[in-house]
Amino acid sequence: MKHYQGIIFDLDGVICHTDAYHYLAWKKLADRLGVYFDKQINNRLRGISRMESLDIILENSKNVYTDAEKHEFAEEKNEYYRQLLVQMSPADLSADVKNTLDILRKIGCKLAIGSSSKNARYILERIGLGHYFDAVVDGNEIQHSKPDPEVFLLAAQRLGIVSSSCLVVEDAAAGIEAAVRGGFDAAGLGDARVSPFAKYHLIQFDELIDIITGNRK
Ligand code: G6P
Ligand code: MG
């Protein structure tokens, strides 16, 4: 039986549904620029940084933009995104996620966030989890976003747990790859549920309790 001492959660698309807001904000920018963008392309953006996401979106553009223009576009998208985040409240945290986190904490499991987002701390505040986690590592602290394992390795270090004793929960293919490269077992949710590299394939968040208590191998 595998014994995990800690769990590192991705944020967008795992703890809350900000992945849908990322899509809406990128869609608004892409429409303004006249660039084709859909949900399938959006799935390629999960887990990767804002600027890398923009480069993927601009693959469908006929125009070539300067770095200064690209930074303006990324800033514009972030403004659209922040307008959506401002409306978030603790009601955007599902009961399933909150109850599961509470139970995991109660049984002594250390809990961390490992997100590529520079908005992660703001989102955690909005949904009432501002001071909840034992460690939070976000896009402001890392040099390389997923699939590089940096964000998860730093989170594990802050928890004081080796990667082989930590489980990573992810909705992104890039996040599962980052976890495996860092020596973590990974649980895939949502878009990453079918990932062959995930050790666990979750339909519901509360399945994590059985994994941590050893009731599920
Ligand atoms: C997360 C999301 C990505 C997003 C990235 C950067 O990893 O899954 O879709 O591009 O964070 O987010 P930010 O809030 O910094 O633009
Ligand atoms: Mg995600």
Coordinates of C-alpha atoms and ligand atoms in Angstrom, one line a residue:
M1 CA 0.0 0.0 0.0
K2 CA 1.3 3.4 -1.0
H3 CA 1.5 5.9 1.8
Y4 CA 1.3 9.6 0.9
Q5 CA 2.2 12.2 3.4
G6 CA 1.0 15.2 1.3
I7 CA -1.0 16.2 -1.7
I8 CA -0.1 19.0 -4.1
F9 CA -3.1 20.4 -6.0
D10 CA -3.2 22.3 -9.2
L11 CA -5.6 25.2 -8.9
D12 CA -7.3 26.1 -12.1
G13 CA -9.6 23.2 -13.1
V14 CA -8.9 21.2 -9.9
I15 CA -9.8 23.3 -6.8
C16 CA -12.1 25.6 -8.8
H17 CA -13.4 26.2 -12.3
T18 CA -11.2 29.1 -13.2
D19 CA -10.2 27.1 -16.3
A20 CA -13.6 28.1 -17.8
Y21 CA -12.7 31.8 -17.1
H22 CA -9.3 31.4 -18.8
Y23 CA -11.1 30.1 -21.8
L24 CA -13.6 33.0 -21.9
A25 CA -10.9 35.6 -21.5
W26 CA -8.6 34.0 -24.2
K27 CA -11.7 33.7 -26.5
K28 CA -12.5 37.4 -26.1
L29 CA -8.9 38.4 -27.0
A30 CA -8.8 35.9 -29.9
D31 CA -12.1 37.2 -31.3
R32 CA -10.8 40.8 -31.1
L33 CA -7.7 39.8 -33.0
G34 CA -9.7 37.7 -35.5
V35 CA -7.8 34.5 -34.6
Y36 CA -9.6 31.1 -34.5
F37 CA -9.8 29.7 -31.0
D38 CA -11.9 26.8 -29.6
K39 CA -12.1 24.6 -26.5
Q40 CA -9.7 22.0 -28.0
I41 CA -7.0 24.6 -28.4
N42 CA -7.8 25.8 -24.9
N43 CA -7.1 22.3 -23.5
R44 CA -3.5 22.8 -24.8
L45 CA -3.2 25.9 -22.6
R46 CA -3.9 24.0 -19.3
G47 CA -1.0 24.3 -16.9
I48 CA 1.2 26.4 -19.1
S49 CA 2.2 30.1 -18.6
R50 CA 0.3 33.1 -19.9
M51 CA 2.9 34.0 -22.5
E52 CA 3.3 30.4 -23.7
S53 CA -0.5 30.2 -24.0
L54 CA -0.5 33.3 -26.1
D55 CA 2.1 31.8 -28.5
I56 CA -0.1 28.8 -29.0
I57 CA -3.2 31.0 -29.7
L58 CA -1.2 33.1 -32.2
E59 CA -0.2 29.9 -34.2
N60 CA -3.5 30.6 -36.0
S61 CA -2.8 34.2 -36.7
K62 CA -1.8 35.5 -40.1
N63 CA 0.0 38.4 -38.5
V64 CA 3.4 38.5 -36.8
Y65 CA 3.6 40.5 -33.6
T66 CA 6.4 42.1 -31.8
D67 CA 7.2 41.1 -28.2
A68 CA 5.9 44.4 -27.0
E69 CA 2.5 43.8 -28.7
K70 CA 2.4 40.2 -27.3
H71 CA 2.9 41.6 -23.8
E72 CA 0.0 44.0 -24.4
F73 CA -2.2 41.1 -25.6
A74 CA -1.3 39.0 -22.5
E75 CA -2.1 42.0 -20.3
E76 CA -5.4 42.5 -22.1
K77 CA -6.3 38.9 -21.6
N78 CA -5.4 39.1 -17.9
E79 CA -7.6 42.1 -17.5
Y80 CA -10.6 40.2 -19.0
Y81 CA -9.7 37.3 -16.7
R82 CA -9.5 39.4 -13.6
Q83 CA -12.9 40.9 -14.4
L84 CA -14.3 37.4 -14.1
L85 CA -12.3 36.6 -11.0
V86 CA -13.7 39.6 -9.1
Q87 CA -17.1 38.0 -9.2
M88 CA -15.8 34.8 -7.4
S89 CA -16.7 34.1 -3.8
P90 CA -16.6 31.1 -1.4
A91 CA -19.8 29.9 -3.2
D92 CA -17.5 29.0 -6.1
L93 CA -15.8 26.4 -4.0
S94 CA -17.8 23.1 -4.3
A95 CA -18.9 21.3 -1.2
D96 CA -17.2 18.1 -2.5
V97 CA -13.8 19.9 -2.8
K98 CA -14.2 21.7 0.6
N99 CA -15.3 18.6 2.5
T100 CA -12.6 16.5 1.0
L101 CA -9.9 19.0 1.8
D102 CA -11.2 19.2 5.4
I103 CA -11.1 15.4 5.8
L104 CA -7.7 15.1 4.3
R105 CA -6.4 17.7 6.6
K106 CA -8.0 16.1 9.6
I107 CA -6.3 12.8 8.9
G108 CA -2.9 14.5 8.9
C109 CA -2.3 14.9 5.2
K110 CA -0.3 18.0 4.3
L111 CA -1.9 20.1 1.6
A112 CA -0.3 22.4 -1.0
I113 CA -1.1 24.3 -4.1
G114 CA 1.3 24.1 -7.2
S115 CA 0.0 26.4 -9.9
S116 CA 1.5 28.1 -12.9
S117 CA -0.9 31.0 -12.4
K118 CA 0.2 34.5 -11.2
N119 CA -3.3 35.0 -10.0
A120 CA -3.4 31.9 -7.7
R121 CA -3.2 33.7 -4.4
Y122 CA -5.9 36.1 -5.4
I123 CA -8.2 33.3 -6.5
L124 CA -7.6 31.4 -3.2
E125 CA -8.6 34.6 -1.3
R126 CA -11.7 35.0 -3.4
I127 CA -12.9 31.4 -2.7
G128 CA -12.1 31.6 1.0
L129 CA -8.9 29.5 1.0
G130 CA -6.5 32.3 1.4
H131 CA -4.9 30.9 4.6
Y132 CA -5.9 27.2 4.2
F133 CA -2.9 25.4 2.6
D134 CA 0.3 24.4 4.2
A135 CA 2.2 25.7 1.2
V136 CA 1.3 27.7 -1.9
V137 CA 3.7 27.9 -4.9
D138 CA 2.5 29.9 -7.9
G139 CA 3.6 31.4 -11.2
N140 CA 5.3 34.3 -9.6
E141 CA 7.9 32.0 -8.0
I142 CA 9.0 29.8 -10.8
Q143 CA 11.3 30.1 -13.8
H144 CA 9.8 27.3 -15.8
S145 CA 6.1 26.4 -16.0
K146 CA 4.6 22.9 -16.4
P147 CA 5.6 20.4 -17.9
D148 CA 8.8 21.4 -16.0
P149 CA 8.5 19.9 -12.4
E150 CA 9.8 23.1 -10.7
V151 CA 6.5 24.2 -9.2
F152 CA 5.8 20.8 -7.6
L153 CA 9.3 20.3 -6.4
L154 CA 9.3 23.7 -4.6
A155 CA 5.9 22.9 -3.1
A156 CA 7.1 19.5 -1.8
Q157 CA 10.2 21.2 -0.4
R158 CA 8.0 23.7 1.5
L159 CA 5.9 20.8 2.8
G160 CA 9.2 19.1 3.9
I161 CA 8.1 15.9 2.1
V162 CA 10.0 14.0 -0.6
S163 CA 8.3 13.8 -4.0
S164 CA 7.9 10.0 -3.8
S165 CA 5.6 10.5 -0.7
C166 CA 3.5 13.2 -2.4
L167 CA 0.6 12.9 -4.7
V168 CA -0.1 15.5 -7.4
V169 CA -3.7 16.2 -8.5
E170 CA -4.0 17.7 -12.0
D171 CA -6.4 18.4 -14.9
A172 CA -3.6 19.2 -17.4
A173 CA -1.5 16.8 -19.5
A174 CA 1.4 19.3 -18.9
G175 CA 0.8 19.0 -15.2
I176 CA 0.8 15.2 -15.2
E177 CA 4.0 15.2 -17.1
A178 CA 5.5 17.7 -14.6
A179 CA 4.5 15.5 -11.7
V180 CA 6.0 12.3 -13.3
R181 CA 9.2 14.1 -14.2
G182 CA 9.5 15.3 -10.6
G183 CA 9.2 11.8 -9.2
F184 CA 5.5 12.2 -8.0
D185 CA 2.6 9.9 -8.5
A186 CA -0.2 11.8 -10.3
A187 CA -4.0 11.7 -10.1
G188 CA -5.7 13.0 -13.2
L189 CA -9.1 14.8 -13.1
G190 CA -11.2 16.2 -15.9
D191 CA -9.2 16.7 -19.1
A192 CA -6.3 14.7 -17.7
R193 CA -8.4 11.8 -16.3
V194 CA -7.5 9.7 -19.3
S195 CA -3.8 10.4 -19.2
P196 CA -1.9 7.1 -19.4
F197 CA 0.8 8.7 -17.1
A198 CA -1.6 9.3 -14.2
K199 CA -1.5 6.6 -11.5
Y200 CA -5.1 7.4 -10.5
H201 CA -8.0 8.4 -12.7
L202 CA -10.5 10.4 -10.7
I203 CA -14.2 11.0 -11.5
Q204 CA -14.9 12.7 -8.3
F205 CA -12.7 14.7 -6.0
D206 CA -13.6 12.7 -2.9
E207 CA -12.0 9.6 -4.3
L208 CA -8.8 11.1 -2.9
I209 CA -9.8 10.1 0.6
D210 CA -9.7 6.4 -0.3
I211 CA -6.4 6.8 -2.0
I212 CA -4.8 8.5 1.1
T213 CA -6.3 6.2 3.6
G214 CA -5.1 3.2 1.6
N215 CA -8.6 1.9 0.7
R216 CA -7.8 2.2 -2.9
K217 CA -4.6 0.9 -4.4
Ligands
G6P1 C1 -2.7 27.8 -15.0 C2 -3.7 27.6 -16.1 C3 -3.2 28.1 -17.4 C4 -2.8 29.5 -17.3 C5 -1.7 29.6 -16.3 C6 -1.2 31.0 -16.1 O1 -1.7 26.9 -15.1 O2 -4.0 26.2 -16.2 O3 -4.3 27.9 -18.3 O4 -2.3 30.0 -18.5 O5 -2.2 29.1 -15.0 O6 -2.2 31.8 -15.5 P1 -2.2 33.3 -15.2 O7 -3.4 33.5 -14.2 O8 -0.9 33.7 -14.6 O9 -2.4 34.0 -16.5
MG2 MG -5.3 23.2 -14.2

